[in-house]
DNA sequence: CTGAAAGCGCTTACAG
DNA sequence: CTGAAAGCGCTTACAG
């Protein structure tokens, strides 16, 4: 005889009550006396009853799962150290709630929207995280249409109907610029991220602002797609300039590491000839030579808080947005005093 | 009036048949005439019917989802470029099948086993991928006990009851050693991975074998946990040796990059004073200076094939194991001829 | 080839 | 405070 998993009926029978009452006890609903509830829960425990997720899903239209849809080309996904850490944070908040995370990695916009529709249509998730916010993001309309609760990572500009969890990264970029200015740099460039992504755009505009405040020319900016390859190319273009920068602020660590590689290949000493800052504080950034000055945030914490916020939104219908501690500058060895003769780099080897 | 999603009852009514027949048509079961099936499917299309996943789950005990449980400390997860790429590959095979991926990231062994139990008990997934195979892996027993279908990544030694998808990485390590030997190196060290993990152990033993075959001393090996931090420490220990190696074979790229950083910090020229090889062929490895000679595999492909194999196993009860093309050596700039005076490095700057 | 009915394991009004 | 029953939307024997 196969070992049949106990059902609510078994619990009801051995506890001598109706199935309905077991359900009430399970869900902490009013209408069942404390003693009865206690007895029911005991019996359930003895029998090893685990209420069936599918059955609960069918009657409550709840999936007890959260969704994360990541739109990245497969070749690039590994370069981004953010998601694994973010997901680890999300998990830490979900496990204790008995929820699961459904993850989708999609290559393009069309697949992305289709995935949200499928996730909602299949009742696969009760809510989703919205990452990589873009300007005029089509996803807001789709999610509203689907009635799918969502929490945004970062502040969706021009929308106050969706709770968000934000890390202020403008502060980090500003302090990187200030740090470089205090070291005597005046020609500072920015290898920006994707301008279509809000956090890319925001880092860029805070660079712009910080440079203006220092009375410096903020025009040395190159947009990228956040990939190491783009970071290397941008660095080459900047260094090919007739009047090249003495410092480069990168929008993420992989690009900064690629930039470091380009500089070294050209025989430039970092930081003697060129100062470099990254963004994210990835593990590896501390082990390249010279160790990268970077701007650190805490993606694990971010994931945990985002998950809690989404659960709150799903449970109660509304949730407060959260502002996490701002990203902060971690000064290591890749930044130093501006070269005295800032117009001419050391000759290439 | 709210827009109610159509159900099987709606389809049956407008098609003028019973619910049972609609179900048969949907699931391609015999017993429904071609014309009737066609008409039913048309009506379903017109109505925009999407069969309810929860209802199907409840009656078939199928979740239409696959599970991946990753055991990593949150701090380390970002350093591993394997999983995001692997997951992207899995997704590409799942989307067309209407399946989803449930992901769990857990910190330790206890949470790992608990997660498999919950996933199975909740009928959250129909099968799982088994990664980071270990010696005497407790998971085999638990999965068998739970009756949860699984596909292993890499060959589970001493088990022929579980299908696996394997990339032969011994070949890659061997060719790295041969490459270095052909460049005149004789003191070659290995910064190995976690000896408790099968792929760590396998890379180590193939290093051992390749060295012996070349008639060289294979004893310069240091175990690590695969982290950049461990990679840096191991490199320091090796270089502190009174008779240091002229080449180091690392078990993954992050450790190799960290090792490169250590070497450069000590004023060693790579590859003039020290040759270095990585493992994985990560995006960033091509952009450090000098560009890393590494051993590439294709984790995206791996994910796709593993997903197909798992679906096959779930669908038919058995699946053939797959051997993927072996990892191959990608020679770039971090390896070069052994220094002529191999006993003494260039003086530190 | 087709229909009517029971069942999957929960939740939730509705009576008492 | 408790019980009996209908319902969630499918699937699957069982009859015809």
XYZ file of C-alpha atoms in Angstrom, chain B residues 12-344:
333
model
C -17.882 23.075 -23.772
C -21.152 24.988 -23.888
C -20.357 27.135 -26.910
C -18.836 24.177 -28.731
C -21.864 22.114 -27.861
C -19.910 19.277 -26.252
C -19.168 18.002 -22.765
C -16.366 19.287 -20.572
C -14.747 15.892 -20.761
C -14.439 16.110 -24.476
C -12.861 19.525 -24.298
C -10.331 18.122 -21.875
C -9.597 15.238 -24.233
C -9.143 17.597 -27.133
C -6.846 19.832 -25.091
C -4.656 16.960 -24.029
C -4.527 15.236 -27.403
C -6.139 12.136 -26.032
C -7.678 9.577 -28.372
C -11.413 9.343 -28.524
C -12.370 12.581 -30.190
C -12.889 12.860 -33.929
C -10.566 15.145 -35.841
C -13.384 17.501 -36.862
C -14.702 17.777 -33.314
C -11.215 18.398 -31.939
C -10.659 21.100 -34.524
C -13.937 22.800 -33.669
C -13.259 22.639 -29.939
C -9.809 24.103 -30.353
C -11.218 26.873 -32.509
C -13.845 27.769 -29.955
C -11.201 27.717 -27.232
C -9.080 30.076 -29.304
C -11.982 32.417 -29.989
C -12.931 32.562 -26.348
C -9.302 33.062 -25.343
C -9.473 30.113 -23.002
C -6.382 29.312 -20.995
C -6.848 26.136 -18.971
C -6.354 26.841 -15.288
C -3.005 25.708 -14.045
C -4.233 25.248 -10.481
C -7.128 23.082 -11.567
C -4.907 20.940 -13.729
C -2.379 20.721 -10.924
C -5.018 19.601 -8.482
C -6.329 16.814 -10.653
C -3.074 15.639 -12.180
C -0.639 16.328 -9.351
C 1.597 18.060 -11.823
C 2.980 21.527 -11.267
C 4.333 22.304 -14.724
C 7.412 23.729 -13.087
C 11.027 22.697 -12.596
C 13.150 23.447 -9.566
C 16.702 24.607 -9.054
C 18.149 24.772 -5.568
C 21.462 26.575 -5.255
C 23.416 26.285 -2.075
C 25.656 29.301 -1.737
C 26.373 31.853 0.886
C 24.803 35.142 -0.159
C 28.189 36.871 -0.208
C 29.644 34.398 -2.662
C 26.761 33.845 -5.050
C 27.554 36.870 -7.191
C 31.068 35.697 -7.829
C 29.901 32.635 -9.675
C 29.140 33.420 -13.296
C 27.841 29.940 -13.983
C 24.300 30.104 -12.683
C 22.894 33.129 -14.469
C 24.033 31.701 -17.786
C 22.833 28.220 -16.936
C 19.447 29.591 -15.931
C 19.156 31.557 -19.155
C 19.679 28.281 -20.994
C 17.088 26.474 -18.912
C 14.546 29.201 -19.573
C 15.010 29.006 -23.293
C 13.946 25.375 -23.152
C 11.066 25.937 -20.727
C 9.208 28.836 -22.267
C 8.080 26.931 -25.305
C 6.816 24.175 -23.034
C 4.768 26.475 -20.838
C 6.788 25.496 -17.820
C 8.283 27.759 -15.204
C 11.452 27.644 -13.152
C 11.260 27.804 -9.381
C 14.535 28.982 -7.936
C 15.806 28.661 -4.399
C 19.040 30.021 -3.011
C 19.875 28.523 0.350
C 22.777 29.130 2.697
C 23.513 25.666 4.086
C 22.976 21.926 3.836
C 20.082 21.829 6.248
C 18.123 24.482 4.388
C 18.977 22.743 1.137
C 17.405 19.428 2.124
C 14.451 21.159 3.713
C 13.877 23.028 0.464
C 13.797 19.845 -1.601
C 11.303 18.394 0.855
C 9.092 21.453 0.689
C 9.269 21.666 -3.074
C 8.199 18.030 -3.338
C 5.656 18.143 -0.516
C 3.961 21.219 -1.941
C 4.077 19.677 -5.381
C 5.731 22.891 -6.393
C 7.908 21.265 -9.043
C 7.811 18.144 -11.177
C 11.555 17.657 -11.097
C 14.816 19.304 -10.154
C 18.317 19.964 -11.372
C 21.114 18.753 -9.158
C 24.153 21.030 -9.278
C 27.442 21.177 -7.441
C 27.537 17.417 -6.974
C 29.397 16.394 -3.866
C 31.110 13.255 -2.728
C 28.662 11.127 -0.734
C 25.910 13.510 -1.631
C 22.995 13.229 0.815
C 20.664 14.636 -1.803
C 20.470 11.394 -3.760
C 18.820 9.615 -0.861
C 16.431 12.446 -0.126
C 15.321 12.803 -3.737
C 14.818 9.071 -4.079
C 12.803 9.100 -0.880
C 10.663 11.940 -2.183
C 10.277 10.317 -5.573
C 11.312 13.563 -7.205
C 12.775 13.168 -10.712
C 16.183 14.782 -11.072
C 18.903 15.374 -13.600
C 22.471 15.823 -12.413
C 24.896 18.368 -13.780
C 28.058 16.396 -14.153
C 28.532 12.699 -13.675
C 27.429 11.435 -10.261
C 30.115 8.860 -9.603
C 28.851 5.541 -8.400
C 25.276 6.169 -9.451
C 23.709 4.987 -12.623
C 20.116 5.568 -11.628
C 20.066 9.280 -12.347
C 20.446 10.779 -15.816
C 23.075 13.457 -16.083
C 24.299 16.109 -18.471
C 28.018 16.441 -18.414
C 30.708 18.623 -19.855
C 34.047 16.898 -19.862
C 36.247 19.408 -18.104
C 39.182 17.048 -17.591
C 40.131 17.585 -21.194
C 40.292 21.346 -20.638
C 42.567 21.112 -17.628
C 44.772 18.631 -19.449
C 45.123 20.909 -22.447
C 45.988 23.830 -20.185
C 48.766 21.796 -18.629
C 49.982 20.620 -22.051
C 49.931 24.194 -23.316
C 52.065 25.341 -20.385
C 54.447 22.410 -20.731
C 54.884 23.204 -24.419
C 55.832 26.723 -23.374
C 58.626 25.283 -21.279
C 57.042 25.442 -17.849
C 57.883 22.722 -15.403
C 56.869 24.136 -12.061
C 53.132 24.371 -12.564
C 50.736 24.844 -9.643
C 47.010 24.303 -9.386
C 44.655 26.476 -7.382
C 41.893 23.933 -7.087
C 38.241 24.283 -6.221
C 36.330 22.771 -3.381
C 37.510 19.158 -3.012
C 34.105 18.235 -1.621
C 32.514 19.132 -4.912
C 32.866 16.622 -7.642
C 33.794 19.084 -10.342
C 36.387 20.593 -8.027
C 37.787 17.154 -7.313
C 37.689 16.110 -10.945
C 39.579 19.159 -12.150
C 42.141 18.475 -9.504
C 42.650 14.854 -10.443
C 42.892 15.659 -14.129
C 45.581 18.205 -13.244
C 47.349 15.519 -11.327
C 47.164 13.082 -14.186
C 48.271 15.560 -16.839
C 51.267 16.572 -14.748
C 52.339 12.980 -14.189
C 52.022 12.262 -17.865
C 54.350 15.164 -18.552
C 56.725 13.731 -15.976
C 56.254 16.699 -13.669
C 55.652 17.042 -9.967
C 51.879 17.463 -9.410
C 52.078 18.288 -5.710
C 51.756 22.072 -5.894
C 48.021 22.189 -5.287
C 45.953 24.355 -2.957
C 42.283 23.748 -2.255
C 39.824 26.634 -2.107
C 36.115 27.348 -1.902
C 36.177 28.831 -5.430
C 36.021 32.417 -4.067
C 38.205 35.268 -5.342
C 39.401 35.785 -1.808
C 40.598 32.195 -1.527
C 42.166 32.485 -4.963
C 44.191 35.501 -3.868
C 45.353 33.799 -0.667
C 46.360 30.632 -2.468
C 48.352 32.662 -4.971
C 50.217 34.450 -2.180
C 51.129 31.167 -0.577
C 52.361 29.747 -3.843
C 54.473 32.802 -4.637
C 55.902 32.879 -1.127
C 57.313 29.436 -1.802
C 61.110 29.358 -1.842
C 60.898 27.817 -5.277
C 57.688 29.339 -6.670
C 55.796 28.076 -9.707
C 56.159 29.761 -13.092
C 52.605 28.949 -14.029
C 49.336 28.550 -12.157
C 46.228 26.740 -13.359
C 43.127 28.073 -11.593
C 39.864 26.161 -11.216
C 37.773 29.196 -12.168
C 38.078 32.677 -13.653
C 37.398 34.816 -10.569
C 40.258 33.107 -8.736
C 42.519 33.526 -11.760
C 41.698 37.232 -11.927
C 42.403 37.573 -8.224
C 45.667 35.689 -8.756
C 46.569 38.049 -11.565
C 45.970 40.931 -9.171
C 48.272 39.412 -6.562
C 51.009 38.806 -9.127
C 50.785 42.343 -10.424
C 50.809 43.750 -6.944
C 54.090 41.959 -6.349
C 55.529 43.467 -9.485
C 55.530 40.229 -11.410
C 54.903 40.510 -15.113
C 52.259 38.223 -16.534
C 53.102 36.202 -18.558
C 56.835 37.052 -18.611
C 57.351 36.039 -14.963
C 54.205 34.039 -14.332
C 51.659 32.385 -16.614
C 48.058 32.105 -15.535
C 45.051 30.157 -16.796
C 41.428 30.471 -15.737
C 38.383 28.296 -16.137
C 34.912 29.168 -17.442
C 35.570 31.719 -20.129
C 33.570 34.417 -18.388
C 32.873 37.626 -20.223
C 35.164 39.717 -18.061
C 38.122 37.353 -18.473
C 38.703 38.714 -21.973
C 38.990 42.284 -20.741
C 41.461 42.119 -17.890
C 45.092 42.798 -18.736
C 46.575 40.612 -19.897
C 43.500 38.875 -21.309
C 43.094 35.574 -19.574
C 43.924 32.269 -21.188
C 41.013 30.190 -19.992
C 39.004 27.047 -20.502
C 35.593 27.683 -21.967
C 32.413 25.749 -21.721
C 28.932 26.794 -22.698
C 26.707 27.075 -19.624
C 23.779 28.378 -21.668
C 23.835 25.268 -23.825
C 24.282 23.198 -20.717
C 21.140 24.667 -19.204
C 19.139 24.088 -22.344
C 20.156 20.470 -22.647
C 19.674 19.806 -18.933
C 16.164 21.236 -19.114
C 15.276 19.111 -22.115
C 16.638 16.040 -20.391
C 14.656 16.722 -17.248
C 11.459 17.287 -19.233
C 12.069 14.009 -21.026
C 12.604 12.243 -17.719
C 9.422 13.679 -16.264
C 7.409 12.969 -19.368
C 8.515 9.456 -20.112
C 9.993 8.171 -16.894
C 13.485 7.862 -18.269
C 16.045 9.897 -20.155
C 19.398 9.363 -21.789
C 22.376 11.070 -20.223
C 24.120 13.592 -22.435
C 27.794 14.294 -22.929
C 28.344 17.856 -24.100
C 31.362 18.974 -26.148
C 34.384 19.102 -23.870
C 35.577 22.370 -22.395
C 38.342 23.720 -24.587
C 41.359 25.902 -24.097
C 41.116 29.503 -25.242
C 44.644 30.837 -25.515
C 44.918 34.548 -24.900
C 47.621 36.712 -23.398
C 48.127 35.522 -19.828
C 50.285 32.553 -20.782
C 53.732 32.714 -22.323
C 57.132 31.070 -22.403
C 58.577 30.037 -19.065
C 61.130 32.515 -17.729
C 64.615 31.305 -18.643
C 65.809 31.553 -15.069
C 62.854 29.810 -13.576
C 64.172 29.743 -10.050
C 64.237 33.495 -9.556
